[in-house]
Short mmCIF file of C-alpha atoms in Angstrom, two decimals:
data_model
loop_
_atom_site.label_atom_id
_atom_site.label_comp_id
_atom_site.label_asym_id
_atom_site.label_seq_id
_atom_site.Cartn_x
_atom_site.Cartn_y
_atom_site.Cartn_z
CA MET A 21 76.20 85.40 34.11
CA LYS A 22 76.44 81.71 35.28
CA ILE A 23 80.06 82.18 36.10
CA GLY A 24 79.32 85.34 38.12
CA ALA A 25 76.67 83.35 40.08
CA VAL A 26 79.20 80.50 40.67
CA LEU A 27 81.80 82.85 41.93
CA MET A 28 79.34 84.65 44.24
CA PHE A 29 78.12 81.41 45.84
CA ALA A 30 81.87 80.28 46.26
CA MET A 31 82.62 83.35 48.08
CA LEU A 32 79.71 83.12 50.27
CA GLY A 33 80.57 79.47 51.06
CA THR A 34 84.22 80.52 51.82
CA GLN A 35 82.85 83.28 54.12
CA ALA A 36 80.63 80.69 55.84
CA GLY A 37 83.44 78.40 56.33
CA LEU A 38 85.65 81.09 57.89
CA ALA A 39 82.87 82.08 60.22
CA TRP A 40 83.81 79.13 62.51
CA ALA A 41 86.91 79.27 64.71
CA ASN A 42 88.07 75.95 63.38
CA ASP A 43 86.76 72.65 61.90
CA ASP A 44 86.36 71.03 65.29
CA ASP A 45 84.03 73.96 66.41
CA ALA A 46 82.03 73.58 63.22
CA ALA A 47 81.50 69.90 63.79
CA ALA A 48 80.67 70.47 67.47
CA LEU A 49 77.43 72.23 66.39
CA ALA A 50 75.87 68.89 65.93
CA TYR A 51 76.36 68.16 69.66
CA TYR A 52 74.89 71.27 71.11
CA PRO A 53 71.69 70.30 72.80
CA SER A 54 68.34 71.77 72.37
CA VAL A 55 66.72 74.04 74.85
CA GLU A 56 64.29 71.30 75.73
CA GLN A 57 67.04 68.81 76.27
CA VAL A 58 68.94 71.17 78.65
CA GLN A 59 65.84 71.83 80.65
CA SER A 60 64.79 68.28 80.80
CA ASP A 61 68.28 67.01 81.69
CA LEU A 62 68.49 69.53 84.72
CA LEU A 63 64.92 68.82 85.84
CA ALA A 64 65.69 65.08 85.97
CA THR A 65 68.67 65.66 88.24
CA ALA A 66 67.04 68.44 90.28
CA GLY A 67 66.18 66.12 93.27
CA ASP A 68 64.55 68.17 95.97
CA ALA A 69 65.76 71.58 94.62
CA GLU A 70 63.35 74.48 94.63
CA PRO A 71 61.82 75.73 91.46
CA ASP A 72 63.88 78.85 91.57
CA GLU A 73 67.03 76.92 91.95
CA ILE A 74 66.11 74.76 88.93
CA ALA A 75 65.21 77.82 86.79
CA GLY A 76 68.71 79.35 87.78
CA ARG A 77 70.43 76.17 86.79
CA GLN A 78 68.67 76.00 83.42
CA ALA A 79 69.32 79.73 82.69
CA GLY A 80 72.97 79.32 83.60
CA ARG A 81 73.57 76.28 81.50
CA LEU A 82 71.83 77.89 78.51
CA MET A 83 73.90 81.00 78.99
CA MET A 84 77.04 78.86 79.03
CA LEU A 85 76.21 77.05 75.93
CA HIS A 86 75.21 80.42 74.25
CA SER A 87 78.56 81.90 75.18
CA ALA A 88 80.68 78.90 73.97
CA LEU A 89 78.82 78.68 70.69
CA ALA A 90 78.87 82.50 70.12
CA HIS A 91 82.63 82.52 70.42
CA THR A 92 83.12 79.77 67.79
CA ALA A 93 80.30 80.43 65.34
CA SER A 94 81.81 83.76 64.05
CA SER A 95 85.50 84.61 63.72
CA SER A 96 84.75 88.32 64.29
CA GLY A 97 82.49 87.73 67.35
CA ASN A 98 79.42 89.06 65.41
CA VAL A 99 76.68 86.45 65.93
CA SER A 100 74.80 87.68 62.83
CA GLN A 101 77.69 86.46 60.65
CA ALA A 102 77.25 82.78 61.98
CA SER A 103 75.75 80.08 60.00
CA ARG A 104 72.06 79.89 59.90
CA PRO A 105 71.78 76.66 62.08
CA ALA A 106 74.09 78.28 64.66
CA ARG A 107 72.12 81.49 64.62
CA GLN A 108 68.95 79.56 65.11
CA LEU A 109 70.25 77.76 68.12
CA LEU A 110 71.88 80.81 69.61
CA GLY A 111 68.49 82.56 69.29
CA ALA A 112 66.77 79.77 71.03
CA TYR A 113 69.31 79.69 73.88
CA SER A 114 68.90 83.44 74.36
CA GLN A 115 65.18 83.51 74.10
CA ALA A 116 64.89 80.56 76.62
CA TYR A 117 67.20 82.00 79.39
CA ARG A 118 65.55 85.48 78.99
CA ALA A 119 62.31 83.87 79.45
CA LEU A 120 63.33 82.18 82.56
CA GLU A 121 64.75 85.36 84.05
CA GLU A 122 61.51 87.35 83.07
CA LYS A 123 59.28 84.60 84.70
CA MET A 124 61.29 84.78 87.95
CA GLN A 125 61.19 88.68 87.99
CA ALA A 126 57.41 88.62 87.38
CA ASP A 127 57.01 86.88 90.81
CA PRO A 128 55.58 89.31 93.34
CA ASP A 129 58.17 88.25 95.92
CA TRP A 130 61.02 88.74 93.56
CA ARG A 131 61.73 92.42 94.69
CA LYS A 132 61.33 91.50 98.32
CA LYS A 133 64.39 92.47 100.36
CA CYS A 134 66.20 89.52 101.74
CA GLY A 135 66.68 89.75 105.41
CA TYR A 136 69.00 88.17 107.80
CA LEU A 137 66.81 85.02 108.39
CA ASP A 138 66.31 84.65 104.64
CA ASN A 139 70.09 84.53 104.16
CA LEU A 140 70.54 82.33 107.33
CA PHE A 141 67.97 79.65 106.19
CA ASP A 142 68.51 80.24 102.37
CA THR A 143 64.88 81.16 101.73
CA CYS A 144 65.61 84.22 99.49
CA ARG A 145 64.36 83.18 95.95
CA ARG A 146 66.23 85.94 94.17
CA GLN A 147 69.53 84.89 95.75
CA ARG A 148 69.02 81.24 95.08
CA PHE A 149 68.14 81.76 91.43
CA ALA A 150 71.18 84.05 91.04
CA ARG A 151 73.48 81.70 92.76
CA GLU A 152 72.63 78.77 90.80
CA LYS A 153 72.53 80.76 87.50
CA ASN A 154 76.06 82.08 88.13
CA TYR A 155 77.50 78.63 89.05
CA PHE A 156 76.06 76.95 86.04
CA LYS A 157 76.97 79.81 83.82
CA ALA A 158 80.66 80.16 84.56
CA SER A 159 82.12 77.77 87.00
CA PRO A 160 84.81 75.31 85.74
CA GLN A 161 82.98 72.40 87.53
CA ALA A 162 79.64 73.17 85.64
CA ALA A 163 81.58 73.49 82.41
CA GLN A 164 83.26 70.12 82.87
CA GLU A 165 79.87 68.55 83.59
CA THR A 166 78.22 70.13 80.69
CA ALA A 167 81.13 69.03 78.34
CA GLN A 168 80.86 65.48 79.62
CA LEU A 169 77.14 65.41 79.22
CA TYR A 170 76.88 66.67 75.61
CA PHE A 171 80.23 66.56 73.73
CA PRO A 172 82.60 63.82 72.65
CA PRO A 173 85.86 63.31 74.59
CA GLY A 174 87.98 64.94 71.96
CA TYR A 175 86.06 68.27 72.28
CA GLN A 176 85.40 68.48 75.96
CA ASP A 177 88.58 70.33 76.93
CA ARG A 178 87.90 72.73 74.03
CA PHE A 179 84.41 73.45 75.33
CA VAL A 180 85.60 73.99 79.00
CA ASP A 181 88.17 76.51 77.73
CA LEU A 182 85.34 78.30 75.61
CA THR A 183 83.41 78.89 78.74
CA GLY A 184 85.87 81.31 80.22
CA VAL A 185 85.77 85.10 80.09
CA GLY A 186 86.18 86.33 76.43
CA GLY A 187 85.80 82.69 75.13
CA SER A 188 88.90 81.23 76.61
CA ARG A 189 89.82 80.37 80.16
CA GLN A 190 93.43 79.84 79.33
CA ARG A 191 93.55 83.29 77.39
CA PHE A 192 91.87 84.96 80.33
CA ALA A 193 94.27 83.12 82.89
CA ASP A 194 97.14 84.48 80.84
CA TYR A 195 95.71 87.97 80.69
CA GLN A 196 95.31 87.83 84.50
CA SER A 197 98.88 86.72 84.83
CA GLU A 198 100.06 89.48 82.60
CA ARG A 199 98.00 91.97 84.53
CA ARG A 200 99.63 90.78 87.82
CA GLU A 201 103.15 90.94 86.37
CA ALA A 202 102.40 94.40 84.96
CA GLY A 203 101.09 95.49 88.38
CA ARG A 204 104.18 94.10 90.15
CA ALA A 205 106.39 95.91 87.79
CA GLU A 206 104.52 99.11 88.13
CA ARG A 207 104.61 98.91 91.93
CA GLY A 208 108.28 98.30 91.61
CA ARG A 209 108.72 101.44 89.60
CA GLU A 210 106.71 103.44 92.01
CA PHE A 211 108.59 102.06 94.95
CA ARG A 212 111.94 102.99 93.27
CA LYS A 213 110.60 106.46 92.66
CA LYS A 214 109.68 106.80 96.36
CA LEU A 215 112.86 104.99 97.68
CA PRO A 216 115.18 108.11 97.71
CA LEU A 217 112.55 110.01 99.78
CA ILE A 218 112.08 107.07 102.16
CA LEU A 219 115.89 106.46 102.54
CA GLY A 220 116.41 110.17 103.01
CA GLY A 221 113.69 110.48 105.64
CA LEU A 222 114.85 107.38 107.55
CA SER A 223 118.58 108.51 107.36
CA LEU A 224 117.57 111.67 109.30
CA ILE A 225 116.77 109.50 112.34
CA PRO A 226 120.32 108.23 112.85
CA LEU A 227 121.77 111.50 111.94
CA ALA A 228 119.72 113.19 114.57
CA ILE A 229 120.59 110.60 117.20
CA GLY A 230 124.21 110.74 116.39
CA ILE A 231 124.19 114.50 116.69
CA ILE A 232 122.47 114.31 120.05
CA LEU A 233 124.92 111.66 121.29
CA PHE A 234 127.97 113.81 120.08
CA THR A 235 126.33 116.79 121.92
CA LEU A 236 125.91 114.86 125.20
CA ALA A 237 129.45 113.55 124.87
CA ARG A 238 130.83 117.07 124.35
CA ARG A 239 128.93 118.47 127.38
CA ILE A 240 130.19 115.69 129.48
CA GLY A 241 133.77 116.31 128.29
CA SER A 242 133.45 120.04 129.02
CA SER A 243 132.13 119.28 132.52
CA LEU A 244 135.07 116.99 133.09
CA ALA A 245 137.62 119.43 131.57
CA ARG A 246 136.28 122.25 133.73
CA TYR A 247 136.59 120.13 136.90
CA GLU A 248 140.15 119.10 135.99
CA PHE A 249 141.22 122.81 135.29
CA HIS A 250 140.06 123.93 138.69
CA ASN A 251 141.30 120.94 140.61
CA THR A 252 144.74 120.25 139.12
CA SER A 253 147.71 120.57 141.39
CA ALA A 254 151.05 122.20 140.51
CA GLY A 255 152.40 118.86 139.84
CA GLY A 256 149.76 118.10 137.23
CA VAL A 257 147.66 115.68 139.39
CA VAL A 258 143.90 115.91 139.39
CA GLU A 259 142.75 116.18 143.00
CA PHE A 260 139.52 114.64 144.38
CA PRO A 261 137.86 115.06 147.68
CA SER A 262 137.35 111.36 148.02
CA PHE A 263 137.88 108.01 146.40
CA GLU A 264 134.26 107.89 145.39
CA ALA A 265 134.51 111.25 143.70
CA SER A 266 137.48 109.97 141.59
CA GLN A 267 135.43 106.90 140.70
CA ALA A 268 132.56 108.97 139.55
CA HIS A 269 134.85 111.18 137.58
CA GLU A 270 136.16 108.12 135.76
CA ARG A 271 132.76 106.79 135.09
CA LYS A 272 131.89 110.01 133.34
CA ARG A 273 134.89 109.82 131.28
CA LEU A 274 134.00 106.29 130.19
CA LEU A 275 130.49 107.49 129.42
CA GLN A 276 131.80 110.27 127.37
CA ARG A 277 133.80 107.94 125.25
CA LEU A 278 130.94 105.57 124.96
CA LEU A 279 128.57 108.23 123.76
CA GLY A 280 131.10 109.57 121.38
CA ASN A 281 131.82 106.18 119.75
CA VAL A 282 128.15 105.13 119.52
CA GLY A 283 127.34 108.55 118.07
CA TYR A 284 130.04 108.19 115.52
CA LEU A 285 128.72 104.87 114.42
CA ILE A 286 124.99 106.02 114.26
CA LEU A 287 126.06 109.15 112.46
CA ALA A 288 127.95 107.03 109.89
CA VAL A 289 124.70 104.96 109.32
CA GLY A 290 122.82 108.10 108.66
CA VAL A 291 125.32 109.47 106.35
CA LEU A 292 125.42 106.17 104.45
CA GLY A 293 121.70 106.10 104.16
CA PHE A 294 121.67 109.63 102.84
CA GLY A 295 124.29 108.79 100.31
CA LEU A 296 122.33 105.74 99.18
CA ALA A 297 119.27 107.85 98.84
CA VAL A 298 121.16 110.29 96.49
CA GLY A 299 122.65 107.27 94.55
CA VAL A 300 119.10 105.81 93.99
CA GLN A 301 117.88 109.20 92.76
CA ILE A 302 120.66 109.51 90.39
CA SER A 303 119.99 105.93 89.17
CA ASN A 304 116.33 106.80 88.67
CA SER A 305 117.05 109.83 86.70
CA GLN A 306 119.19 108.08 84.18
#
């Protein structure tokens, strides 16, 4: 019976030890400030801040401490599995910041709509409370200040990291980086899927221009050939009524050649683009 009891207590002790993320986190519990100390410290450094701003700072810092402690007091993230001292402190933090929020929300002006002048002169109590709370709850600057105020140097970086989303600023930053990389990869895949259609559509433009230029060149050529057919002497010489007419005929000939050559180049670009679109489509399908 005694052996069974000893084994039971040993197992409970082992589970309690495993509840903490690591030994440093377990030791850091001794440095977490009380609710009264947090409120007193922020009140002492409030200066000429308004009461709603002070309340927001107090609520935000308590929420930051609660979040950091909750992410280390239980390996599973279930606060109910934390050690009794940790649960007591977590409960005190939670009760205190909720009380601050409820006190502010009970104010008759809390639900008053903040107008342009309120925003311009920063007189909206609800917004001031929310701004200070959010800053002291999550900002890296507030986390660094809180760490330096309450924790030993060897634990300060750990505490700052704990105040990030999901209990780790670094893991959240890595997650965001992975999301961005995945997003870029997905956009790349989507672009490659659309690329054949884009290239095919764009290739229609030079194809159309090339065909138009070839058509113009052919019409000019037909006009020149008709004139030469009707105005060629028995000796095979094309006759013109004047020197200016012969010069105009020659300019049309040059224009025909220019349109034909340019049309050929532009048409080649269109064919190349269309072929590239087909190649990309084949590559995507493999």
